[in-house]
Amino acid sequence: MILVTGASGHLAKAILQHLTQTGAAATGATRHPGSSDQLRALDFDVPATISFEGVETLVMVSAGTEEDDVVITRHNNAITAAERDGVRHIVYTSLTEAGDHLGFALAHRWTERRLQSGKAQWTILRNGLYAELIGHLLAPHEGVISAPFGHGGVAAVARQDLAEAAAIIARNPGIHGGRTYNLVGNIVITGQNIADTLGAEYRPVKLTELRQALDSTAMLPFQPPMLLSIHSAASHGFLEETGTDITDILGREPLNALHIAAAAATA
Ligand SMILES: NC(=O)c1ccc[n+]([C@@H]2O[C@H](COP(=O)([O-])OP(=O)(O)OC[C@H]3O[C@@H](n4cnc5c(N)ncnc54)[C@H](OP(=O)(O)O)[C@@H]3O)[C@@H](O)[C@H]2O)c1
């Protein structure tokens, strides 16, 4: 049986959908199972809730965006339980190779190392930044996109494509054992090309302008630097490398990330 964690999140939900549509024996686990008897209750923060009995392949969706020590403890709890319960293969949704400069990279890289030195077979999916997220960061207000994205861009990828890739690998994990895939998109999205698509104006601003604007929001102290690390890495050209792993796994070209980002920017 395949178990997908984080089943109330966007990515995990879409992975489960692909698995069930293709007839795979799969179920989900979440902190919020509600009244569903389809989903298991599981919280990586509470080791007593983590059971992977009967699970052969675990799709471990990275557990939210928090301080590094919180995420690392969560992931360690999950992997330790998987090893205890005899899970054969863990498919982990990590972060693109080019993302090492992002504020949330360390917890992903720690988790990759933990898997590589652990007892289960593993496959690491180094997911590119979601086109939906980039669209959200480049949303226009009154026809103007003001963001510290400079003139750089992101080889973003549709979350649906990442979900389908994870489902394809989870259905047939044996041939992907010990492999790391860099799942970035095949085009680069910039502030200017979102603006052109939407008929908006793009006005790149300084990082400090966004930081000051975030000061008046209810963000936790670690969140603004994490968020701004995306803008800084994009604007300085660190996220532009495109790739073909996603095409190879899906057996088709990825969805048009620019259209998806533009739709998210106006949602
Ligand atoms: N590549 C990107 O652009 C990008 C962007 C944002 C986030 N991410 C990462 O990718 C993951 C999936 O993305 P998403 O869009 O599905 O995010 P999302 O909709 O915000 O969902 C958050 C996910 O984190 C899980 N989670 C949080 N705390 C947990 C805990 N204590 N134990 C177990 N699971 C926990 C949630 O599981 P429940 O079902 O229990 O709520 C849910 O699957 C995120 O968690 C984050 O690590 C990637």
XYZ file of C-alpha atoms and ligand atoms in Angstrom:
315
model
C 0.000 0.000 0.000
C 1.060 3.582 -0.729
C 0.519 6.206 1.969
C 0.722 9.936 1.231
C 1.301 12.257 4.204
C -0.093 15.770 4.542
C -3.336 14.764 2.837
C -5.126 18.039 3.502
C -2.394 20.041 1.729
C -2.549 21.052 -1.937
C 0.286 18.842 -3.150
C -0.620 15.696 -1.202
C -4.281 15.967 -2.213
C -3.294 16.120 -5.873
C -0.868 13.181 -5.486
C -3.632 11.087 -3.925
C -6.005 12.045 -6.703
C -3.543 10.845 -9.350
C -2.928 7.617 -7.443
C -6.612 6.796 -7.039
C -7.429 7.746 -10.638
C -4.854 5.228 -11.817
C -6.212 2.495 -9.554
C -3.265 2.339 -7.140
C -3.841 1.023 -3.614
C -3.252 4.298 -1.801
C -4.447 6.222 1.191
C -3.630 9.519 2.886
C -2.733 10.662 6.367
C -3.292 14.103 7.819
C -3.508 16.076 11.053
C -7.112 16.841 10.117
C -8.883 13.627 9.058
C -12.273 15.074 10.098
C -15.009 12.497 9.792
C -13.335 10.797 6.814
C -12.682 7.108 7.325
C -10.559 7.210 4.160
C -7.735 9.097 5.871
C -5.463 8.164 8.767
C -4.758 10.667 11.544
C -1.092 11.569 11.761
C 0.927 14.513 13.068
C 4.712 14.480 12.631
C 4.966 16.678 15.753
C 3.419 13.919 17.874
C 5.405 10.679 17.456
C 2.666 8.624 19.164
C 0.321 9.407 16.248
C 2.715 8.147 13.575
C 2.005 4.634 12.381
C 2.982 3.299 8.976
C 1.904 -0.275 9.555
C 1.019 -2.007 6.300
C 2.680 0.742 4.244
C 5.156 -0.371 1.583
C 5.732 2.972 -0.075
C 5.535 6.242 1.810
C 5.140 9.509 -0.064
C 6.459 11.910 2.535
C 5.346 15.424 1.679
C 7.539 18.016 3.385
C 5.704 19.248 6.436
C 5.015 22.933 6.145
C 7.227 25.966 6.493
C 8.516 26.535 10.013
C 11.839 27.166 11.748
C 14.490 24.623 10.670
C 14.579 22.801 14.016
C 10.812 22.279 13.945
C 10.740 20.889 10.407
C 13.814 18.717 10.968
C 12.319 17.185 14.119
C 9.066 16.498 12.247
C 10.820 14.835 9.357
C 13.074 12.813 11.642
C 10.041 11.590 13.592
C 8.379 10.445 10.363
C 11.440 8.695 8.932
C 12.216 6.991 12.244
C 8.643 5.660 12.409
C 8.823 4.486 8.791
C 12.004 2.546 9.552
C 10.436 1.036 12.682
C 7.319 -0.032 10.762
C 9.234 -1.610 7.887
C 8.325 0.853 5.118
C 10.278 -0.330 2.084
C 10.538 2.906 0.092
C 10.220 6.598 0.968
C 9.541 9.158 -1.763
C 10.334 12.606 -0.345
C 9.230 15.930 -1.857
C 12.287 18.143 -1.440
C 13.497 21.420 -2.938
C 15.127 22.122 -6.303
C 18.908 21.956 -6.569
C 19.029 25.680 -7.326
C 17.186 26.407 -4.077
C 20.191 26.137 -1.759
C 20.074 29.886 -1.140
C 16.455 29.836 -0.018
C 15.630 30.219 3.654
C 13.904 26.830 3.813
C 16.620 24.829 2.018
C 18.502 23.552 5.045
C 15.678 21.434 6.443
C 15.192 19.825 3.020
C 18.881 19.045 2.631
C 19.016 17.641 6.187
C 16.080 15.381 5.371
C 17.738 14.181 2.183
C 20.862 13.229 4.170
C 18.733 11.483 6.798
C 17.070 9.389 4.094
C 20.353 8.603 2.373
C 21.840 7.272 5.615
C 18.647 5.518 6.723
C 17.258 1.999 6.388
C 14.583 2.423 3.719
C 15.005 2.756 -0.037
C 14.475 6.367 -1.084
C 13.713 8.641 -4.004
C 14.214 12.380 -3.651
C 12.050 14.734 -5.698
C 13.765 18.102 -5.731
C 10.663 20.100 -6.536
C 10.978 23.439 -8.282
C 9.082 26.426 -6.968
C 5.381 26.228 -7.763
C 4.144 28.376 -10.648
C 1.150 29.122 -8.399
C 3.477 30.533 -5.706
C 5.387 32.726 -8.181
C 2.093 34.037 -9.540
C 1.006 34.851 -6.020
C 4.258 36.774 -5.367
C 3.802 38.701 -8.630
C 0.134 39.612 -8.241
C -0.759 43.012 -9.718
C -2.476 45.705 -7.687
C -4.391 48.260 -9.718
C -2.593 47.114 -12.849
C 0.933 47.292 -11.384
C 3.197 44.454 -10.269
C 5.559 45.861 -7.623
C 7.922 43.179 -6.440
C 11.659 42.874 -5.719
C 12.116 40.329 -8.509
C 14.523 42.530 -10.474
C 14.975 41.170 -13.985
C 15.574 37.592 -12.920
C 13.125 34.739 -13.037
C 12.188 31.285 -11.860
C 12.018 27.961 -13.726
C 8.754 27.331 -11.912
C 6.584 24.280 -12.372
C 2.869 23.615 -11.953
C 2.031 21.903 -8.663
C -0.201 19.504 -10.641
C 2.837 18.323 -12.607
C 4.842 17.754 -9.422
C 1.926 15.787 -7.969
C 1.623 13.619 -11.062
C 5.396 12.973 -11.070
C 5.283 11.901 -7.405
C 2.349 9.564 -8.128
C 4.114 8.000 -11.126
C 7.190 7.283 -9.014
C 5.213 5.993 -6.026
C 3.386 3.491 -8.243
C 6.653 2.015 -9.421
C 9.293 2.979 -6.844
C 11.735 0.131 -7.466
C 13.158 1.620 -10.667
C 13.608 5.005 -8.955
C 15.439 3.769 -5.838
C 18.470 5.887 -4.855
C 17.607 8.501 -7.504
C 17.320 12.263 -7.042
C 15.302 14.190 -9.622
C 15.494 17.934 -10.176
C 11.916 18.816 -11.080
C 12.155 22.340 -12.419
C 10.160 23.783 -15.296
C 11.111 24.204 -18.964
C 10.586 27.989 -19.084
C 11.608 30.910 -16.874
C 8.904 33.147 -15.426
C 9.815 36.787 -14.793
C 7.952 39.769 -13.399
C 7.958 41.271 -16.893
C 6.454 38.283 -18.671
C 3.683 37.911 -16.060
C 2.975 41.632 -16.538
C 2.951 41.220 -20.338
C 0.591 38.244 -20.071
C -1.792 40.182 -17.859
C -1.497 43.547 -19.621
C -0.085 44.991 -16.385
C 2.959 47.148 -15.663
C 5.999 45.658 -13.916
C 7.848 47.905 -11.471
C 10.709 46.100 -9.744
C 11.305 47.475 -6.235
C 14.088 47.075 -3.665
C 14.070 44.174 -1.215
C 13.870 46.638 1.630
C 10.546 48.013 0.368
C 8.904 44.614 0.645
C 10.595 43.976 4.002
C 9.165 47.233 5.352
C 5.708 46.379 4.026
C 5.904 42.961 5.724
C 6.766 44.641 9.049
C 3.169 45.700 9.419
C 1.792 42.194 8.843
C 1.234 39.468 11.409
C 4.103 37.322 10.127
C 6.242 35.370 12.571
C 9.840 36.639 12.895
C 11.345 33.868 10.723
C 8.864 34.319 7.887
C 9.900 37.602 6.174
C 13.539 36.523 5.640
C 12.333 33.190 4.284
C 9.941 34.881 1.874
C 12.452 37.517 0.794
C 15.008 34.815 0.080
C 12.792 33.764 -2.859
C 12.771 37.287 -4.292
C 16.489 37.730 -3.782
C 17.398 34.366 -5.342
C 15.060 35.016 -8.288
C 16.157 38.568 -8.902
C 19.831 37.612 -8.848
C 19.407 34.769 -11.309
C 19.773 31.771 -8.995
C 16.489 30.077 -9.922
C 16.588 30.234 -13.703
C 18.039 26.866 -14.643
C 15.461 24.816 -16.534
C 15.482 21.028 -16.708
C 14.048 17.947 -18.364
C 13.574 15.489 -15.471
C 9.907 16.464 -15.155
C 9.314 15.816 -18.884
C 11.102 12.465 -18.672
C 9.002 11.319 -15.705
C 5.655 12.609 -16.990
C 6.289 11.428 -20.565
C 4.995 14.773 -21.842
C 5.917 18.453 -21.712
C 5.044 20.162 -18.424
C 1.946 22.365 -18.232
C 2.493 25.987 -19.238
C 3.888 27.458 -16.020
C 3.487 31.036 -17.242
C -0.250 30.587 -17.808
C -0.641 28.944 -14.419
C 1.358 31.669 -12.671
C -0.616 34.390 -14.458
C -3.908 32.770 -13.433
C -2.710 32.539 -9.819
C -1.608 36.174 -9.917
C -5.165 37.292 -10.590
C -7.034 34.675 -8.532
N 7.987 24.104 -4.105
C 7.279 25.142 -3.646
O 7.091 26.171 -4.324
C 6.666 25.086 -2.284
C 5.854 26.138 -1.868
C 5.267 26.060 -0.609
C 5.508 24.975 0.188
N 6.308 23.960 -0.248
C 6.589 22.766 0.568
O 5.869 21.700 -0.038
C 4.926 21.153 0.892
C 3.630 20.822 0.174
O 3.155 21.984 -0.469
P 1.603 22.350 -0.403
O 1.381 23.356 -1.471
O 0.760 21.133 -0.372
O 1.520 23.068 1.019
P 0.206 23.328 1.900
O -1.022 23.205 1.076
O 0.463 24.607 2.617
O 0.216 22.155 2.943
C 1.086 22.120 4.050
C 1.466 20.673 4.253
O 2.312 20.504 5.387
C 1.807 19.396 6.120
N 2.162 19.510 7.540
C 2.290 20.650 8.253
N 2.568 20.358 9.534
C 2.613 18.997 9.626
C 2.845 18.092 10.676
N 3.075 18.520 11.935
N 2.804 16.767 10.407
C 2.564 16.325 9.143
N 2.338 17.138 8.091
C 2.347 18.456 8.340
C 0.307 19.483 5.933
O -0.311 18.261 6.266
P -1.800 18.152 6.945
O -2.628 17.354 5.996
O -1.563 17.429 8.225
O -2.298 19.554 7.125
C 0.237 19.794 4.449
O 0.442 18.670 3.622
C 4.769 22.234 1.976
O 4.455 21.625 3.211
C 6.134 22.887 1.998
O 7.049 22.158 2.811
C 6.866 23.978 -1.474
